[in-house]
Coordinates of C-alpha atoms in Angstrom, one line a residue:
X1 CA 11.2 17.2 7.0
X2 CA 12.9 20.3 5.7
X3 CA 12.5 23.9 7.0
X4 CA 11.1 26.9 5.2
X5 CA 14.5 28.1 4.1
X6 CA 14.8 27.0 0.5
X7 CA 18.4 27.4 -0.6
X8 CA 20.7 28.1 2.4
X9 CA 20.5 25.4 5.0
X10 CA 23.8 26.7 6.4
X11 CA 21.9 29.7 7.8
X12 CA 19.4 27.6 9.8
X13 CA 19.4 27.4 13.5
X14 CA 17.9 24.1 14.5
X15 CA 15.6 24.5 17.5
X16 CA 16.7 22.9 20.8
X17 CA 13.5 22.9 22.9
X18 CA 13.2 20.5 25.8
X19 CA 10.2 18.4 26.3
X20 CA 8.8 20.6 28.9
X21 CA 9.1 23.7 26.7
X22 CA 7.5 21.8 23.8
X23 CA 4.6 20.8 26.1
X24 CA 4.1 24.5 27.1
X25 CA 3.9 25.5 23.4
X26 CA 1.2 22.9 22.8
X27 CA -0.7 24.3 25.7
X28 CA -0.2 28.0 24.9
X29 CA -0.6 27.8 21.1
X30 CA -3.1 25.1 20.6
X31 CA -4.9 25.1 24.0
X32 CA -4.2 21.4 24.6
X33 CA -3.0 19.7 27.8
X34 CA -0.1 17.3 27.2
X35 CA -0.4 13.9 29.0
X36 CA 3.0 12.7 27.6
X37 CA 5.6 13.8 25.1
X38 CA 8.7 12.4 23.6
X39 CA 11.3 13.7 21.1
X40 CA 11.4 12.4 17.5
X41 CA 14.3 12.5 15.1
X42 CA 14.4 15.3 12.5
X43 CA 16.4 16.8 9.8
X44 CA 16.8 20.6 10.3
X45 CA 13.8 21.3 12.5
X46 CA 12.5 19.6 15.7
X47 CA 9.7 17.1 16.1
X48 CA 7.8 15.7 19.1
X49 CA 5.3 12.9 19.5
X50 CA 2.6 14.3 21.7
X51 CA -0.4 12.7 23.4
X52 CA -3.0 15.1 24.7
X53 CA -5.8 14.8 27.2
X54 CA -9.3 15.9 26.7
X55 CA -8.9 19.1 28.8
X56 CA -7.8 22.3 27.1
X57 CA -6.8 25.8 28.1
X58 CA -7.0 29.2 26.4
X59 CA -4.8 29.9 23.3
X60 CA -1.7 32.0 23.6
X61 CA 1.3 32.9 21.4
X62 CA 5.1 32.7 21.4
X63 CA 7.8 33.4 18.8
X64 CA 8.1 29.9 17.2
X65 CA 6.7 28.5 14.0
X66 CA 4.9 25.3 15.2
X67 CA 2.5 22.8 13.7
X68 CA 0.4 20.2 15.4
X69 CA -0.5 17.1 13.3
X70 CA -2.9 14.3 14.2
X71 CA -1.5 10.8 14.5
X72 CA -1.8 8.7 11.3
X73 CA -1.6 4.9 12.0
X74 CA 0.3 2.5 9.7
X75 CA 3.7 0.9 9.2
X76 CA 6.4 2.9 7.4
X77 CA 7.6 1.1 4.2
X78 CA 11.1 1.3 5.8
X79 CA 9.9 -1.4 8.3
X80 CA 8.7 -4.0 5.8
X81 CA 10.4 -6.1 3.2
X82 CA 9.3 -4.6 0.0
X83 CA 8.1 -6.7 -3.0
X84 CA 7.0 -6.1 -6.5
X85 CA 3.4 -5.6 -5.4
X86 CA 4.0 -2.7 -3.0
X87 CA 6.6 -1.1 -5.3
X88 CA 4.0 -1.1 -8.1
X89 CA 1.4 0.4 -5.8
X90 CA 3.8 3.1 -4.7
X91 CA 4.4 4.0 -8.3
X92 CA 0.7 4.3 -8.8
X93 CA 0.5 6.4 -5.7
X94 CA 3.2 8.8 -7.0
X95 CA 1.4 9.4 -10.3
X96 CA -2.1 9.6 -8.8
X97 CA -1.1 12.1 -6.1
X98 CA 0.7 14.4 -8.5
X99 CA -2.3 14.3 -10.8
X100 CA -4.6 15.3 -8.0
X101 CA -2.3 18.0 -6.7
X102 CA -2.0 19.5 -10.2
X103 CA -5.6 19.2 -11.3
X104 CA -7.7 19.7 -8.1
X105 CA -5.5 21.2 -5.3
X106 CA -6.6 24.8 -4.7
X107 CA -5.2 27.2 -2.1
X108 CA -4.8 31.0 -2.0
X109 CA -1.0 30.6 -1.6
X110 CA -0.5 27.8 -4.1
X111 CA 1.9 30.1 -6.1
X112 CA 4.3 30.0 -3.2
X113 CA 5.1 26.4 -4.4
X114 CA 7.1 28.0 -7.2
X115 CA 10.3 27.5 -5.1
X116 CA 12.9 28.2 -7.8
X117 CA 15.9 28.0 -5.4
X118 CA 14.5 25.2 -3.1
X119 CA 17.5 22.9 -2.6
X120 CA 15.3 19.7 -2.6
X121 CA 13.6 20.5 -5.9
X122 CA 15.1 18.0 -8.3
X123 CA 15.7 20.7 -10.9
X124 CA 18.2 22.2 -8.5
X125 CA 20.8 19.5 -8.5
X126 CA 23.3 22.1 -9.9
X127 CA 23.0 24.0 -6.6
X128 CA 24.9 21.1 -4.9
X129 CA 28.1 22.7 -6.1
X130 CA 28.0 25.0 -3.0
X131 CA 27.7 22.0 -0.6
X132 CA 29.9 19.4 -2.2
X133 CA 32.9 20.4 0.0
X134 CA 31.2 18.4 2.8
X135 CA 32.2 15.2 1.1
X136 CA 35.9 15.9 1.2
X137 CA 38.2 14.4 -1.5
X138 CA 37.3 10.8 -2.3
X139 CA 35.7 8.5 -4.9
X140 CA 32.2 9.5 -3.8
X141 CA 32.8 13.2 -4.6
X142 CA 34.1 12.2 -8.1
X143 CA 30.9 10.4 -8.9
X144 CA 28.7 13.3 -7.5
X145 CA 30.6 15.7 -9.6
X146 CA 29.9 13.6 -12.6
X147 CA 26.2 13.5 -11.7
X148 CA 26.1 17.3 -11.4
X149 CA 27.9 17.9 -14.7
X150 CA 25.8 15.4 -16.6
X151 CA 22.6 16.8 -15.0
X152 CA 23.6 20.3 -16.2
X153 CA 24.3 19.1 -19.7
X154 CA 21.6 16.5 -20.3
X155 CA 18.7 17.2 -18.0
X156 CA 18.5 21.0 -17.5
X157 CA 18.1 21.7 -21.3
X158 CA 15.2 19.2 -21.5
X159 CA 13.1 20.6 -18.6
X160 CA 10.9 22.6 -20.9
X161 CA 9.8 19.4 -22.6
X162 CA 8.7 17.7 -19.4
X163 CA 5.1 17.9 -18.2
X164 CA 4.8 20.2 -15.2
X165 CA 2.9 19.5 -12.0
X166 CA 3.1 19.9 -8.3
X167 CA 5.4 17.4 -6.6
X168 CA 5.1 15.9 -3.1
X169 CA 8.9 15.8 -3.4
X170 CA 9.7 13.4 -0.6
X171 CA 8.1 10.0 -1.1
X172 CA 10.7 8.2 0.9
X173 CA 10.3 4.9 2.8
X174 CA 9.6 6.7 6.1
X175 CA 6.9 8.9 4.6
X176 CA 4.7 6.2 3.1
X177 CA 2.6 4.2 5.5
X178 CA 1.1 0.8 4.6
X179 CA -1.0 -1.9 6.2
X180 CA -1.5 -5.5 5.3
X181 CA -4.1 -6.4 2.7
X182 CA -3.1 -10.1 3.0
X183 CA -2.0 -12.1 6.0
X184 CA 0.1 -14.6 3.9
X185 CA 3.5 -14.9 5.4
X186 CA 4.9 -16.4 2.2
X187 CA 3.6 -13.6 -0.1
X188 CA 2.5 -10.7 2.0
X189 CA 0.6 -7.9 0.2
X190 CA 0.2 -4.4 1.4
X191 CA -1.8 -1.3 0.6
X192 CA -0.8 2.3 1.1
X193 CA -2.6 3.7 4.2
X194 CA -1.2 7.1 4.5
X195 CA 1.4 9.7 3.3
X196 CA 3.4 11.9 5.6
X197 CA 5.4 15.2 5.3
X198 CA 4.2 17.6 2.6
X199 CA 6.7 20.2 3.6
X200 CA 8.9 19.6 0.4
X201 CA 6.0 20.3 -2.0
X202 CA 7.0 22.4 -5.0
X203 CA 6.2 22.9 -8.6
X204 CA 8.2 20.4 -10.7
X205 CA 7.5 17.7 -13.2
X206 CA 5.7 14.3 -13.2
X207 CA 9.0 12.5 -14.0
X208 CA 10.6 14.0 -10.9
X209 CA 8.1 12.2 -8.6
X210 CA 8.7 8.8 -10.1
X211 CA 12.5 9.3 -10.0
X212 CA 12.3 10.3 -6.3
X213 CA 10.2 7.3 -5.5
X214 CA 12.5 5.0 -7.3
X215 CA 15.5 6.3 -5.5
X216 CA 14.0 6.0 -2.0
X217 CA 12.6 2.6 -2.7
X218 CA 16.1 1.4 -3.7
X219 CA 17.5 2.3 -0.3
X220 CA 16.3 -0.7 1.7
X221 CA 15.9 -3.2 -1.1
X222 CA 18.1 -6.3 -1.3
X223 CA 18.0 -6.0 -5.1
X224 CA 18.0 -2.2 -5.6
X225 CA 18.6 -2.1 -9.4
X226 CA 15.4 -4.0 -10.0
X227 CA 13.2 -1.7 -8.0
X228 CA 12.9 1.0 -10.7
X229 CA 11.0 -1.2 -13.2
X230 CA 8.2 -2.0 -10.7
X231 CA 7.8 1.6 -9.5
X232 CA 7.9 2.8 -13.1
X233 CA 5.2 0.3 -14.2
X234 CA 2.9 1.5 -11.4
X235 CA 3.5 5.1 -12.3
X236 CA 2.9 4.5 -16.0
X237 CA -0.3 2.7 -15.4
X238 CA -1.6 6.2 -14.5
X239 CA 0.7 8.5 -16.4
X240 CA 2.9 7.0 -19.2
X241 CA 6.1 8.9 -19.5
X242 CA 7.1 10.5 -22.8
X243 CA 10.4 9.6 -24.5
X244 CA 12.2 12.7 -23.2
X245 CA 11.1 12.0 -19.7
X246 CA 12.1 8.3 -19.9
X247 CA 15.5 9.3 -21.3
X248 CA 16.2 11.5 -18.2
X249 CA 15.1 9.0 -15.6
X250 CA 18.6 7.5 -14.9
X251 CA 20.1 10.9 -14.2
X252 CA 17.1 12.1 -12.2
X253 CA 17.4 9.1 -9.9
X254 CA 21.1 9.7 -9.7
X255 CA 20.5 13.4 -9.0
X256 CA 18.2 12.6 -6.1
X257 CA 20.9 10.3 -4.6
X258 CA 23.4 13.1 -4.9
X259 CA 21.0 15.6 -3.3
X260 CA 20.3 13.3 -0.3
X261 CA 23.9 12.3 0.2
X262 CA 25.5 15.7 -0.2
X263 CA 22.9 17.7 1.8
X264 CA 23.1 15.0 4.6
X265 CA 26.8 15.3 4.8
X266 CA 26.6 19.1 4.9
X267 CA 23.9 19.2 7.5
X268 CA 25.7 16.6 9.7
X269 CA 28.7 19.0 9.8
X270 CA 26.3 21.6 11.3
X271 CA 24.6 19.2 13.7
X272 CA 26.9 16.4 14.5
X273 CA 24.7 15.3 17.4
X274 CA 22.0 14.4 14.9
X275 CA 24.4 12.6 12.5
X276 CA 22.8 9.1 12.9
X277 CA 19.4 10.4 11.7
X278 CA 20.8 12.7 9.0
X279 CA 22.8 9.9 7.4
X280 CA 20.1 7.2 7.2
X281 CA 20.2 7.3 3.4
X282 CA 24.0 7.2 3.4
X283 CA 24.2 3.7 4.9
X284 CA 23.3 2.2 1.6
X285 CA 22.9 5.2 -0.7
X286 CA 26.5 5.6 -1.6
X287 CA 26.7 1.9 -2.5
X288 CA 23.6 2.1 -4.7
X289 CA 24.8 5.3 -6.5
X290 CA 28.2 3.8 -7.2
X291 CA 26.6 0.6 -8.5
X292 CA 24.4 2.5 -10.8
X293 CA 27.4 4.2 -12.4
X294 CA 29.4 1.0 -12.5
X295 CA 26.6 -0.9 -14.3
X296 CA 25.9 2.1 -16.5
X297 CA 22.9 4.0 -17.7
X298 CA 22.2 1.8 -20.7
X299 CA 22.1 -1.4 -18.7
X300 CA 20.1 0.0 -15.8
X301 CA 17.5 1.6 -18.1
X302 CA 17.2 -1.7 -20.0
X303 CA 16.4 -3.5 -16.8
X304 CA 13.8 -0.9 -15.7
X305 CA 12.1 -0.5 -19.1
X306 CA 11.9 -4.3 -19.7
X307 CA 10.4 -4.9 -16.3
X308 CA 7.8 -2.1 -16.8
X309 CA 7.0 -3.4 -20.3
X310 CA 6.3 -6.9 -18.9
X311 CA 3.4 -5.4 -16.9
X312 CA 1.7 -4.4 -20.2
X313 CA 1.7 -8.1 -21.3
X314 CA 0.5 -9.6 -18.0
X315 CA -2.5 -7.9 -16.4
X316 CA -1.8 -6.9 -12.8
X317 CA -3.5 -8.9 -10.0
X318 CA -6.9 -7.7 -8.7
X319 CA -5.4 -5.7 -5.9
X320 CA -3.8 -3.4 -8.4
X321 CA -6.9 -2.9 -10.5
X322 CA -8.9 -2.0 -7.4
X323 CA -6.5 0.4 -5.7

């Protein structure tokens, strides 16, 4: 979860509330009595898992920006072994959600989602220049610099040809919840049961969402390069990409890897005590990004596009048509 500061994470001061102080905030701001509370990991804000009793007290106020969210049951995708079925469904989810957000979402402050300098908006990969120092001097930095330069030259000039929408912007494997739709141990099937963390929403483009989903689904996959074709097939079952959008997909996925890895390295320097959580993506992310560039754009795209094309020749199973 990111904070409200769009472009300058170095100016953030991460809250450091104790559990007792957090419980007092729940009481004073929301009028709820806490029966138990525990800290949760976070990026540059602070999160708690809170269980409240039925009794409440009067509301109050204090100088903190706080949110209280209800518990949403389900298993994060990060805790399951993904397969083609759930990857396809996640692709459909990405397209369906952006379509609904763009066509039906109404709010008096919706224009605030035009976050032109928001560091996590995929259009802002060039802003990584100011944080790349956090990588030091190594082979990883060389690849990230290539991503940034190619992004500037090959993606930025094409943005005006992409179809605009509102993006969720953070469909990672910890923000998508699933439950079992089949109890088969040999071929488990899942359905998406919930979506978390809408704090990175911003105006962007449909192709951004599928690129972000592909990148995050690659993180835990034993066969990461094959992931993109299944996610793309699901996405295009709702919203087929145009040629210009397809042509940018490799660099958009690479750009999201660069964003996640560079910003994590930068933020870990600010908050070394939270390094383990901040560098979750880094554990496999660097390897996947390096592999993408070693294999090359042409070969990776061929794999993705051929896999997606195969879905048009073989009708998806009933679980797909009904979701």
